[in-house]
Short mmCIF file of C-alpha atoms and ligand atoms in Angstrom, two decimals:
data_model
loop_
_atom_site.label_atom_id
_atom_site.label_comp_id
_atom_site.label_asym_id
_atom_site.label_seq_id
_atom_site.Cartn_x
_atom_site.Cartn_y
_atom_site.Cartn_z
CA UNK A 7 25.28 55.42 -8.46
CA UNK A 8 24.83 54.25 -11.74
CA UNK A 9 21.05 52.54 -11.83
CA UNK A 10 19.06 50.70 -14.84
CA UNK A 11 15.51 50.79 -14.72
CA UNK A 12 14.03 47.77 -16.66
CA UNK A 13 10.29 49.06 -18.23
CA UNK A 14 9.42 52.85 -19.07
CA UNK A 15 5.62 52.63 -18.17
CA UNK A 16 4.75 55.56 -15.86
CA UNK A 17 6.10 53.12 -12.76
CA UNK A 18 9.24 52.64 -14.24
CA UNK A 19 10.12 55.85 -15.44
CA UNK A 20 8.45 57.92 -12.32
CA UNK A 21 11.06 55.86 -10.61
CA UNK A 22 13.87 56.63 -13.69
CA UNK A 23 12.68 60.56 -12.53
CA UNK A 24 13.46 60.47 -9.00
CA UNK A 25 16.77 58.75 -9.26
CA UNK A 26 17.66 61.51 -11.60
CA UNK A 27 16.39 63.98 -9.51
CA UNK A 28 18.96 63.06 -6.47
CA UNK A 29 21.78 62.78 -8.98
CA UNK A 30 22.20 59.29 -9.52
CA UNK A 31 23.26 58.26 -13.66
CA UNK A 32 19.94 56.47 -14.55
CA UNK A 33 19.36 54.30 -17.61
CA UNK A 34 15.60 53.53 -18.59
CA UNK A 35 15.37 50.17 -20.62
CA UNK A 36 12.22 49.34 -22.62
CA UNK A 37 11.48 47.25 -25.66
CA UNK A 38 9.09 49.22 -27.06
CA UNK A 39 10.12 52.28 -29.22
CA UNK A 40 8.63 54.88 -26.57
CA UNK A 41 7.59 55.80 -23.02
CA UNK A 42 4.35 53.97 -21.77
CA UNK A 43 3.27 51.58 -24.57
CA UNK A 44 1.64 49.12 -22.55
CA UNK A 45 -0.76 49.47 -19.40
CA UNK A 46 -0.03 52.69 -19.08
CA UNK A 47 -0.92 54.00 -22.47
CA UNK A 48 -4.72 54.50 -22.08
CA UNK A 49 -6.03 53.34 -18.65
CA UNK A 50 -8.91 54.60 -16.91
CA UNK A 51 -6.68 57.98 -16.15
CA UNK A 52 -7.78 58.44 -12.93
CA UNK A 53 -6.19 59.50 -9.48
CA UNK A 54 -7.81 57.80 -6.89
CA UNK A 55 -7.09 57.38 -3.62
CA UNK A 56 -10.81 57.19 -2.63
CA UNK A 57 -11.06 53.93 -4.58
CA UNK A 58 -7.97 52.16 -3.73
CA UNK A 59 -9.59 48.83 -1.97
CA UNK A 60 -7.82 45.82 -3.28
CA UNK A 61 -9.96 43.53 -5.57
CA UNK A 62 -10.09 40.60 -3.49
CA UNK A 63 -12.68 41.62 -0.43
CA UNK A 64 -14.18 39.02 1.74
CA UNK A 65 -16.87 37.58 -1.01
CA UNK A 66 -15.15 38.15 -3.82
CA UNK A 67 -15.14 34.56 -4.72
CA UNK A 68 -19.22 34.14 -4.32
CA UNK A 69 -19.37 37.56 -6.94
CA UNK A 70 -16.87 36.09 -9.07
CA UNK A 71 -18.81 33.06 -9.16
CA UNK A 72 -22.24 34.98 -9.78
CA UNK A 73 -20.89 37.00 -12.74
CA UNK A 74 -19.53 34.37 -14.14
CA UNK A 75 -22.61 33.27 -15.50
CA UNK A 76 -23.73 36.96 -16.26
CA UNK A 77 -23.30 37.75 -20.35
CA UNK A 78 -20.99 40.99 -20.29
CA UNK A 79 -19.72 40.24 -16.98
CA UNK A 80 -17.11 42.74 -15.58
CA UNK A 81 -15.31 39.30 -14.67
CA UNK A 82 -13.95 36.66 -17.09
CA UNK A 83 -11.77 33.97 -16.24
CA UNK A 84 -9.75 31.14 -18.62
CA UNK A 85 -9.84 27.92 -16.02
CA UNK A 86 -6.25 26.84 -17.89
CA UNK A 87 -4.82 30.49 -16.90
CA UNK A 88 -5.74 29.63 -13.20
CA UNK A 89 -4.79 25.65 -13.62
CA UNK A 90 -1.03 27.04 -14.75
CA UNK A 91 -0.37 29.94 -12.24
CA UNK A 92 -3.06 28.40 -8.87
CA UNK A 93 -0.37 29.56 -6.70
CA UNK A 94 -1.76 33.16 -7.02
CA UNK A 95 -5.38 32.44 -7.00
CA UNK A 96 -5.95 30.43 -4.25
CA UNK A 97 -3.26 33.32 -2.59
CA UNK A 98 -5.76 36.22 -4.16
CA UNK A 99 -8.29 33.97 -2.54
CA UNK A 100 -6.88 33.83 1.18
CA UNK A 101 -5.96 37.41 1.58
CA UNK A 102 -9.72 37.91 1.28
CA UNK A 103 -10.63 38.06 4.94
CA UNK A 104 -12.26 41.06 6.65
CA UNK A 105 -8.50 41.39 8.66
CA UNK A 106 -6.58 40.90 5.47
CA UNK A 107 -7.89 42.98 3.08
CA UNK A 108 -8.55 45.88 5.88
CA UNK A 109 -4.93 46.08 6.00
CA UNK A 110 -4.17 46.10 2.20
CA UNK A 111 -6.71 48.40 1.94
CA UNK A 112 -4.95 51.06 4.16
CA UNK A 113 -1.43 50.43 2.67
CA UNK A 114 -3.15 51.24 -0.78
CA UNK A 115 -5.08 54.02 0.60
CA UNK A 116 -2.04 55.52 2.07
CA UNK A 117 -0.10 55.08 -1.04
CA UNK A 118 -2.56 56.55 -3.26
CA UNK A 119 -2.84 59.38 -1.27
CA UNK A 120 1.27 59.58 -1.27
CA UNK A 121 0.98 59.02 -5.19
CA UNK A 122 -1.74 61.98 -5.79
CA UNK A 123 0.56 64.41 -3.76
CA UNK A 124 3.46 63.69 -5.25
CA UNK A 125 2.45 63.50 -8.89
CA UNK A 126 0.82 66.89 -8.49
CA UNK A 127 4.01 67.96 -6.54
CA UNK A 128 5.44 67.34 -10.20
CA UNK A 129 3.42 68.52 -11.95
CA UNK A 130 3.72 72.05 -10.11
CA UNK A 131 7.01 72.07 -9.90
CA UNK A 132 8.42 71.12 -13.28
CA UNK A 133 5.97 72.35 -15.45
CA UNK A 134 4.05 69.03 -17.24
CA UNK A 135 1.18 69.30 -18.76
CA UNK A 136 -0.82 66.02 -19.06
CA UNK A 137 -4.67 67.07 -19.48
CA UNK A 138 -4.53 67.39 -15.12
CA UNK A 139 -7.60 68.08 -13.59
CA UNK A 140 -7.75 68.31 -9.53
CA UNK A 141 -11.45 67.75 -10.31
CA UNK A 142 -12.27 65.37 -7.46
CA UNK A 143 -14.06 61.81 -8.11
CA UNK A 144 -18.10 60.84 -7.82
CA UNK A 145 -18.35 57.09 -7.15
CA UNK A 146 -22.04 56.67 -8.26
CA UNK A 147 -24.22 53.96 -7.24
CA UNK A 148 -27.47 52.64 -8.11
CA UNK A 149 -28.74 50.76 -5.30
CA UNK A 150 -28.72 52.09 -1.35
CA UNK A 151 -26.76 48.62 0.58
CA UNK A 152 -24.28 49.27 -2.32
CA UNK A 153 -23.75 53.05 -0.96
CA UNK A 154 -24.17 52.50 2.58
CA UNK A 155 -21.50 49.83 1.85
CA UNK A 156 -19.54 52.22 -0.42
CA UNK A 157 -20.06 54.74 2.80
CA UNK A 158 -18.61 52.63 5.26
CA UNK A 159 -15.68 51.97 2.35
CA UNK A 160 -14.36 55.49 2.68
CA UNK A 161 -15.03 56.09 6.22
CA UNK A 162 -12.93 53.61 7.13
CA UNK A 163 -10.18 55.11 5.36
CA UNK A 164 -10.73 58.95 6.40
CA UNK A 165 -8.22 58.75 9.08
CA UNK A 166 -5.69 58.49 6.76
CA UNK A 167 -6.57 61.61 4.91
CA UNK A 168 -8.91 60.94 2.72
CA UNK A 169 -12.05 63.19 2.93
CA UNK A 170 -15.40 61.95 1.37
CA UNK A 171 -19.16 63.44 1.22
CA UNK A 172 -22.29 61.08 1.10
CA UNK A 173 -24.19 62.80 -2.07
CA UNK A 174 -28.20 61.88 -1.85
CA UNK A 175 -29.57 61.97 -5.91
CA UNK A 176 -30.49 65.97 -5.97
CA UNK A 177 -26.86 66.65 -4.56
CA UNK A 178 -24.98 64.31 -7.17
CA UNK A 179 -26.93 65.96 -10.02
CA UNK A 180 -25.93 69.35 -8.66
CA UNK A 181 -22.13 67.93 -8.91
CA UNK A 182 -22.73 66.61 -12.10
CA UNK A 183 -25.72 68.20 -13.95
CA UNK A 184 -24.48 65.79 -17.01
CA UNK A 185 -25.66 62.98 -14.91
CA UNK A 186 -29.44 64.21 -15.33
CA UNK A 187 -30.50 62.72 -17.78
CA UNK A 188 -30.72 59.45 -16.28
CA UNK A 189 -31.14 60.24 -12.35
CA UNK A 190 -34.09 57.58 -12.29
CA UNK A 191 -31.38 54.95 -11.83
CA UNK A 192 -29.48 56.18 -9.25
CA UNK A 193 -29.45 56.00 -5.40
CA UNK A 194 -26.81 58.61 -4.67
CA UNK A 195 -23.09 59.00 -4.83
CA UNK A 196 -19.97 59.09 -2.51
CA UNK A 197 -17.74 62.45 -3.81
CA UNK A 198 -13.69 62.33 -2.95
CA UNK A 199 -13.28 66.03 -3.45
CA UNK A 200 -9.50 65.29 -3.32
CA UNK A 201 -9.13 62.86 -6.23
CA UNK A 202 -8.46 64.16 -9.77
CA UNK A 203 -7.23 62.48 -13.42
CA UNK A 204 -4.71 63.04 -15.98
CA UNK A 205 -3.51 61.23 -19.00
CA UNK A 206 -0.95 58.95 -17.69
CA UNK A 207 0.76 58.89 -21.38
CA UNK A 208 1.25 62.72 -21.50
CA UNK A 209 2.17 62.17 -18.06
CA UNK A 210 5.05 59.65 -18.74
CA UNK A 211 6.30 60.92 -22.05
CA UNK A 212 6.84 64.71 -20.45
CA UNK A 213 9.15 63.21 -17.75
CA UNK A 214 10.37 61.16 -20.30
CA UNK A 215 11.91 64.72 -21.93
CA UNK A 216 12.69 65.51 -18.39
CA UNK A 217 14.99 62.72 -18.04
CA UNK A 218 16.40 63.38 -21.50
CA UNK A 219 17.01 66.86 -20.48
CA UNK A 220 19.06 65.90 -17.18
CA UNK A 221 21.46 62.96 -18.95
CA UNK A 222 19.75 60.29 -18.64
CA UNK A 223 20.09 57.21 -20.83
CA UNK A 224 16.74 55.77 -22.14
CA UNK A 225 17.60 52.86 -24.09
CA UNK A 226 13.91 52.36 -25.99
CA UNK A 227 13.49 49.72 -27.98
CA UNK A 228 15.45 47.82 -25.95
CA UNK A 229 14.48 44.38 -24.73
CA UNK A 230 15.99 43.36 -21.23
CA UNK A 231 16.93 39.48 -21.97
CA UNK A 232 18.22 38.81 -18.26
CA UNK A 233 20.06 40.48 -15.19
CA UNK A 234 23.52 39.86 -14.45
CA UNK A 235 25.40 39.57 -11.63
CA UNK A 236 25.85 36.52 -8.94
CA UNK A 237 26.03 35.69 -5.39
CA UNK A 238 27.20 39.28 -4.00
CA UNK A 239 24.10 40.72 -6.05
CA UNK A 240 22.98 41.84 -9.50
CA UNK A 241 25.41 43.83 -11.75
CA UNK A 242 23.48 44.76 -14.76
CA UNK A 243 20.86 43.80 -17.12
CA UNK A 244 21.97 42.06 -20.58
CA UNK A 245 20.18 43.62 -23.10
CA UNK A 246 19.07 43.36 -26.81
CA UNK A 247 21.81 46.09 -27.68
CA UNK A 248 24.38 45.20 -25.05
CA UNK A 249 25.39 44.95 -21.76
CA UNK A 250 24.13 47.94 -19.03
CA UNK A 251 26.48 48.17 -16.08
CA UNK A 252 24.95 49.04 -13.17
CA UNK A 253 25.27 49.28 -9.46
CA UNK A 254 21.54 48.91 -9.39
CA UNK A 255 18.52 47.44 -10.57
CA UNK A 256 14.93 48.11 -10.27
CA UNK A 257 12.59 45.86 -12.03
CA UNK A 258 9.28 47.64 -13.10
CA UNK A 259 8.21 45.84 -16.12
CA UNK A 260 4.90 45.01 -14.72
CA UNK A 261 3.30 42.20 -15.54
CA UNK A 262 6.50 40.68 -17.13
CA UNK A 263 8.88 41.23 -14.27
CA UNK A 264 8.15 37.78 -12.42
CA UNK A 265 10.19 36.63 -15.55
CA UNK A 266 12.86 39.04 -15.50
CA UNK A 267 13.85 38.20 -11.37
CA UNK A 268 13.30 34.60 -11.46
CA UNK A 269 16.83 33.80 -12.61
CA UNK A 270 17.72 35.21 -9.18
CA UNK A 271 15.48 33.19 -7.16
CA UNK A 272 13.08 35.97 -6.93
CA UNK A 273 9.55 34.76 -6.79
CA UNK A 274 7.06 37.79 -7.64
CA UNK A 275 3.44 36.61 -7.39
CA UNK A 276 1.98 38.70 -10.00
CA UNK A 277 -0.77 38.18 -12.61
CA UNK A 278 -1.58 40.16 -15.54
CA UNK A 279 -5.07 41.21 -15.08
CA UNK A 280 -6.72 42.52 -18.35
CA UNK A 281 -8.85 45.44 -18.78
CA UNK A 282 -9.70 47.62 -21.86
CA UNK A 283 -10.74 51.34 -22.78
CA UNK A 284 -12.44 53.05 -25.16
CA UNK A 285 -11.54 56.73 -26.24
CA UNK A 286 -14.08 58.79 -27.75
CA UNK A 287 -13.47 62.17 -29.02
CA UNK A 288 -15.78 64.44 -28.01
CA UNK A 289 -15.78 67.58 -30.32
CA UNK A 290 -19.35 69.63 -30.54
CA UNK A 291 -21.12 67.88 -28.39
CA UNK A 292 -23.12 68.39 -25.07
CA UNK A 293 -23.60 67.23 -21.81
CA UNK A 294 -20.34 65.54 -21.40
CA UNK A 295 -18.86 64.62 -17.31
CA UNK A 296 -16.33 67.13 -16.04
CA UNK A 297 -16.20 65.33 -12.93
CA UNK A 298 -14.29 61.93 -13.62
CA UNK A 299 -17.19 58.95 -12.72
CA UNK A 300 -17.04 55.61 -10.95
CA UNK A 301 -19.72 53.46 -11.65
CA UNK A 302 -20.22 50.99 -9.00
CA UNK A 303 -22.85 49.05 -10.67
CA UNK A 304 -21.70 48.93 -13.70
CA UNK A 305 -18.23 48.19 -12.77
CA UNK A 306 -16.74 51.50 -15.57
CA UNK A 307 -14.56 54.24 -15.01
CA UNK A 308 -15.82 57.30 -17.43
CA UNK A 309 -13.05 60.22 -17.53
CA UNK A 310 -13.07 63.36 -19.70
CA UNK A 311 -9.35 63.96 -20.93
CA UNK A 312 -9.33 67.52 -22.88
CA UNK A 313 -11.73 66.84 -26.07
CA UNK A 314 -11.27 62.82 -25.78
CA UNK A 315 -13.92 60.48 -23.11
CA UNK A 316 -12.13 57.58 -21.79
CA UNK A 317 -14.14 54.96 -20.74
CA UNK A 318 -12.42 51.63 -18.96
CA UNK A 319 -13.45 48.22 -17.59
CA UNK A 320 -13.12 45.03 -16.80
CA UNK A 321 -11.36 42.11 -15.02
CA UNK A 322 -9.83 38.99 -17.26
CA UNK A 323 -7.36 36.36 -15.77
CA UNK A 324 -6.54 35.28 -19.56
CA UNK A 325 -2.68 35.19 -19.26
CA UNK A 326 -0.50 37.59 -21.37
CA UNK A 327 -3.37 37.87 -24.25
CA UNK A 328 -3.74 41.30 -25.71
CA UNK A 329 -6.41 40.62 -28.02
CA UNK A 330 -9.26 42.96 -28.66
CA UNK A 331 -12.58 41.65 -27.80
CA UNK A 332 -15.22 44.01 -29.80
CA UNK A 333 -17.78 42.31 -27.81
CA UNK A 334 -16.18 43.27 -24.62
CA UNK A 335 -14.81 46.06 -25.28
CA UNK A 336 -18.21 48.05 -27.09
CA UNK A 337 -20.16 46.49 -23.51
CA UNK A 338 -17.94 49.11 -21.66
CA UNK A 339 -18.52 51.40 -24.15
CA UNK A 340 -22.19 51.62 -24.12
CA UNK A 341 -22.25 50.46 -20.36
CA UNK A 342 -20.13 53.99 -19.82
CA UNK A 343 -22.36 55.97 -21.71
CA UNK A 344 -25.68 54.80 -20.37
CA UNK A 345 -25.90 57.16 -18.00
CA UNK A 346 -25.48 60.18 -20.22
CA UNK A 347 -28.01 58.97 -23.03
CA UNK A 348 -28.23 62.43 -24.76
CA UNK A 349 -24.32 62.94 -25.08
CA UNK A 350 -25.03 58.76 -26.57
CA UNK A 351 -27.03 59.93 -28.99
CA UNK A 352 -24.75 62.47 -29.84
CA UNK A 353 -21.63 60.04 -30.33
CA UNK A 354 -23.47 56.76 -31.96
CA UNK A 355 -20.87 57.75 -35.31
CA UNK A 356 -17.83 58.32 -33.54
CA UNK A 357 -14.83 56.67 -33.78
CA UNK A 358 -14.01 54.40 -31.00
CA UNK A 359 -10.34 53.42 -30.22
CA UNK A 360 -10.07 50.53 -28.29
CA UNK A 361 -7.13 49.40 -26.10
CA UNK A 362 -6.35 46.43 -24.19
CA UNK A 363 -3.79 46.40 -20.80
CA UNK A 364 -2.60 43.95 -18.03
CA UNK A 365 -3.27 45.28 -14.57
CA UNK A 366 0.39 43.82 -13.19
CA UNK A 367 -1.66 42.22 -9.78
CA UNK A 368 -0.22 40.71 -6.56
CA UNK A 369 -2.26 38.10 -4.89
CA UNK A 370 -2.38 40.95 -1.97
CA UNK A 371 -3.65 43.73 -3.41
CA UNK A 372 -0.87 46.36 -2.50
CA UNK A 373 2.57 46.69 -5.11
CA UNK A 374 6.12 45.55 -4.63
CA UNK A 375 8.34 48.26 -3.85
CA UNK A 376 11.82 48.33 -2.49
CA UNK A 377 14.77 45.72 -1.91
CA UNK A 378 15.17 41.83 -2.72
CA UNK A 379 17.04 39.48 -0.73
CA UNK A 380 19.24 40.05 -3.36
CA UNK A 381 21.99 42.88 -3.30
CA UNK A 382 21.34 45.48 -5.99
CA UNK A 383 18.11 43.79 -6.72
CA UNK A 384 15.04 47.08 -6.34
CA UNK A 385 11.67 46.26 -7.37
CA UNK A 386 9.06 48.46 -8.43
CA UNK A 387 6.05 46.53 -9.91
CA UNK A 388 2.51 44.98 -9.03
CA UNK A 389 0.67 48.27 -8.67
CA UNK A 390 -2.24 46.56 -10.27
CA UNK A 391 -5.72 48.56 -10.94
CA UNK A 392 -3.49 51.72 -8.97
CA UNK A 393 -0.43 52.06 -11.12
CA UNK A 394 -1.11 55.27 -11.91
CA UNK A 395 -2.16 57.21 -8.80
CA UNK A 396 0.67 55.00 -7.17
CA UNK A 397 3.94 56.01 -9.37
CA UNK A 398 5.07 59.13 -7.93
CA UNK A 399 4.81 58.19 -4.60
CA UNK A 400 6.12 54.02 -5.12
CA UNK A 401 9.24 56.60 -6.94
CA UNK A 402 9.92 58.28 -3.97
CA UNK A 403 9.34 54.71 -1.88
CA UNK A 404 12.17 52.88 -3.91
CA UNK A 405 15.00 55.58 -4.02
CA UNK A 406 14.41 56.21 -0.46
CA UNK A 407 15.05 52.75 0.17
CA UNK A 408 17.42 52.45 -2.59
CA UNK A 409 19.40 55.46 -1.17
CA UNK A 410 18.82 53.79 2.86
CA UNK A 411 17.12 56.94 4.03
CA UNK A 412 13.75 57.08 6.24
CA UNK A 413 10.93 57.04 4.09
CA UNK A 414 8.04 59.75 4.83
CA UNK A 415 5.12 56.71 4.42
CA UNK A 416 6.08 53.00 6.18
CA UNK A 417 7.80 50.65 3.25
CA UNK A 418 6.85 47.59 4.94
CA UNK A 419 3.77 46.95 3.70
CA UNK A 420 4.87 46.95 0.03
CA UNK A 421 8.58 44.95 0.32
CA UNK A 422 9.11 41.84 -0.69
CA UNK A 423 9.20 40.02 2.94
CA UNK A 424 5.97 40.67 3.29
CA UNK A 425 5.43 37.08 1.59
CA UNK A 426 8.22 35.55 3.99
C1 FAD B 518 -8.34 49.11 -18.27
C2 FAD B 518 -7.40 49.68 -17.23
C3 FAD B 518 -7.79 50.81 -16.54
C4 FAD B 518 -6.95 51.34 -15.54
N1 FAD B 518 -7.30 52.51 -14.92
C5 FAD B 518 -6.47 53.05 -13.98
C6 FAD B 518 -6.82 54.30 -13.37
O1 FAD B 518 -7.83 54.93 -13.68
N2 FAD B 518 -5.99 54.77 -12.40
C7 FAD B 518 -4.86 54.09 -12.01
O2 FAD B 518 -4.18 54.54 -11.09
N3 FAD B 518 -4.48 52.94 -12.63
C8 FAD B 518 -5.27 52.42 -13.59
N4 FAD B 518 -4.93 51.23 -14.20
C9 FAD B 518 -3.70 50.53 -13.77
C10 FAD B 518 -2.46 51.13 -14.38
O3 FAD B 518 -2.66 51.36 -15.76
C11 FAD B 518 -1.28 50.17 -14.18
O4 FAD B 518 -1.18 49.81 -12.81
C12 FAD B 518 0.01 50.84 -14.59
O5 FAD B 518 -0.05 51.26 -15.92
C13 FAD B 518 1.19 49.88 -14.42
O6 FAD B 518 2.33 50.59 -14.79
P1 FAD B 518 3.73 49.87 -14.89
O7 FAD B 518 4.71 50.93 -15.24
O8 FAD B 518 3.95 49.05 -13.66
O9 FAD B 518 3.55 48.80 -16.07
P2 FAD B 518 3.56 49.04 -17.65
O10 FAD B 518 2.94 50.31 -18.02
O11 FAD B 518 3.03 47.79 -18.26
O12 FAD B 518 5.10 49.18 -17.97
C14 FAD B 518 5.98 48.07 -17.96
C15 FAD B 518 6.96 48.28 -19.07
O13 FAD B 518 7.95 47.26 -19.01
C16 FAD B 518 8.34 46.96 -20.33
N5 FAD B 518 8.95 45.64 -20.33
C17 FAD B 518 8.43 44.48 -19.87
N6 FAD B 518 9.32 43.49 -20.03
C18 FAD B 518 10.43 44.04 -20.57
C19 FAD B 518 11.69 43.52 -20.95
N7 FAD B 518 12.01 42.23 -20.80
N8 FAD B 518 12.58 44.38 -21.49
C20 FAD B 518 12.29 45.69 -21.67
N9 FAD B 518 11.12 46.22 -21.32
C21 FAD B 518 10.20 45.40 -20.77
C22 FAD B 518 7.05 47.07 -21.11
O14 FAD B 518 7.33 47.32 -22.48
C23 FAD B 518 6.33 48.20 -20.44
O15 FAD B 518 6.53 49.43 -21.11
C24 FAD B 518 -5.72 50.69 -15.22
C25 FAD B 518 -5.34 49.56 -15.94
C26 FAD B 518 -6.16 49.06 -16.95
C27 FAD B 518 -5.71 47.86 -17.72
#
């Protein structure tokens, strides 16, 4: 079959990969000029399937409503971004029930999992090198209802594969001797020995040369201005440089494909979430994380990526704004580093790049993969705070579907109907 992908982030083009891969003439569309330019350019770069909860648990809306009034929150909120699109938050809002978000919770969990395995499945077997580390994850925490909560968190996923060990303060600092210098703080630390992290960039742009290297088209710089087709299904995707023919079309442009399938009735309910990062490099100095950290109080992600710290944060339901907040983004910086003061020290002159990037979110928690009530129609999008660990796997999800073979994990939880 002849298939357009609309959006080379590392969603898009995992999928672009494993439609390749089975033989099928792919061609990835994306405005910008290259691979992964947008949320997947500098996220938190980790693979975690021990931290794949969705971000709406029962409560969220009394700890949304308490940080709120906290300065450097890990929360902000424009009221006019929630007045134009309420639909999805008061949806966000009633998925938050103990039944609810148990369920999302395993279909993420069970998708990460998928994602981790089949990205280092890749990895192994064609040869890309993207700074991967099968390091495992330490989810710190700094007060002991937080980690008994944290505790119950991953036991209730461990059935589905996903080992954890309960770290008391002298064990964590064992893991991570870099943590050390500021052990005062913390009450222990939940380890997912199977977790890992990798620059999803590296990640992208190698299958990128992957795809180039089978035939495939990647039409970059590209901007997909609407799909075509009509009542027997969708035929192609009009484009800034033309018209691509196609038998098939998967949308994963993230947080802009809501715009893309509405034409064709197809309501996404997706929200760009925005978060930023900070990447530090790290050259002479000492006491730097091996393991990659999640810091449950401080609401960070801290990852060491080759001679580069990456540190990433925070939660904004702004709309499609991009803007760099210095304010916001040095509070993740410094919150990141806190609890490695000497390696602080150490990098108070370095250079800091800053990034910005919308989380594409559902008002579930888990992504949209697979077929539309519309013939042709494939959508791979809404992997929110997971896109990462999840694009290998959601790949193999959509062609299998795509193809109408069994899938190895159950689609259902991550199609469209769902919403029906
Ligand atoms: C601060 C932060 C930290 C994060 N940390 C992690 C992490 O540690 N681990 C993890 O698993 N995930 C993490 N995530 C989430 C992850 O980055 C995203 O889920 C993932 O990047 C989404 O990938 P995507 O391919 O769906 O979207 P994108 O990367 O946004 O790709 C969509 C593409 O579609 C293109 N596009 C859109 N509209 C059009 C159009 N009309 N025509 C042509 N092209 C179009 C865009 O140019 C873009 O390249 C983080 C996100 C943020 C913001």
């Amino acid at each position: 079959m002849r298939i357009a992908v609309v959006g080379a982030g590392v969603v898009g083009t995992s999928v672009a990969w494993e439609l390749t891969a089975r033989g099928h003439q792919t061609v990835l569309i994306d405005r910008c000029p290259d691979v992964a330019q947008e949320t997947s350019f500098a996220n938190g770069a980790q693979l975690h399937a021990g931290h794949a909860a969705p971000w709406n648990p029962p409560g969220v809306l009394r700890d949304a409503i308490a940080w709120l009034g906290q300065p450097d929150s890990p929360l902000r909120i424009n009221p006019l971004r929630v007045l134009r699109n309420p639909s999805w938050s008061l949806r966000f809002l009633a998925n938050a029930t103990s039944r609810r978000y148990r369920r999302h919770a395993d279909a993420n969990a069970a998708l990460a999992r998928y994602g981790v395995e089949r990205t280092r499945a890749w990895r192994d077997e064609l040869g890309l090198s993207f700074e991967a580390r099968d390091s495992g994850i330490l989810k710190l925490f700094d007060d002991p209802t937080a980690l008994e909560h944290g505790r119950r968190e991953a036991a209730a996923v461990e059935s589905l594969g996903i080992r954890h060990r309960v770290l008391d303060v002298e064990a964590t600092l064992a893991r991570e001797p870099a943590l050390s210098d500021a052990a005062d703080q913390l009450a222990g630390a939940i380890e997912f020995p199977d977790d890992g992290c990798g620059d999803p960039l590296q990640f992208t742009a190698a299958l990128a040369r992957h795809l180039v290297a089978e035939g495939a088209e990647l039409w970059l710089g590209t901007t997909a201005r609407r799909l075509l087709g009509g009542p027997a299904g969708v035929e192609g995707v009009e484009t800034s440089r033309g018209v691509v023919d196609a038998d098939a079309v998967v949308v994963a442009a993230g947080s802009y494909s809501p715009s893309l399938t509405r034409g064709f009735g197809v309501r996404l309910p997706i929200e760009p979430v925005k978060g930023y990062s900070v990447t530090i490099p790290l050259q002479g100095t000492t006491g730097v994380p091996e393991t990659p950290i999640i810091d449950d109080a401080r609401k960070v992600v801290v990852t060491r990526l080759g001679d580069r710290l990456r540190i990433a944060g925070k939660a904004e339901i702004t709309g499609f704004d991009l803007g760099l907040d210095e304010r916001r983004w040095q509070a993740i910086r410094s919150q990141g580093l806190s609890r490695f003061p000497r390696l602080a020290e150490q990098l108070a002159q370095a250079p800091s790049e800053p990034w910005a990037g919308l989380r594409p979110m559902t008002c579930d928690g888990p992504p949209i993969l697979g077929p539309t009530p519309v013939a042709g129609l494939h959508l791979a999008t809404g992997a929110g705070h997971l896109g990462w660990t999840f694009a290998a796997g959601s790949a193999r999800l959509v062609a299998d579907q795509l193809e109408g073979r069994t899938c190895e994990l159950d689609p259902t939880p991550y199609q469209l109907q769902r919403y029906r």
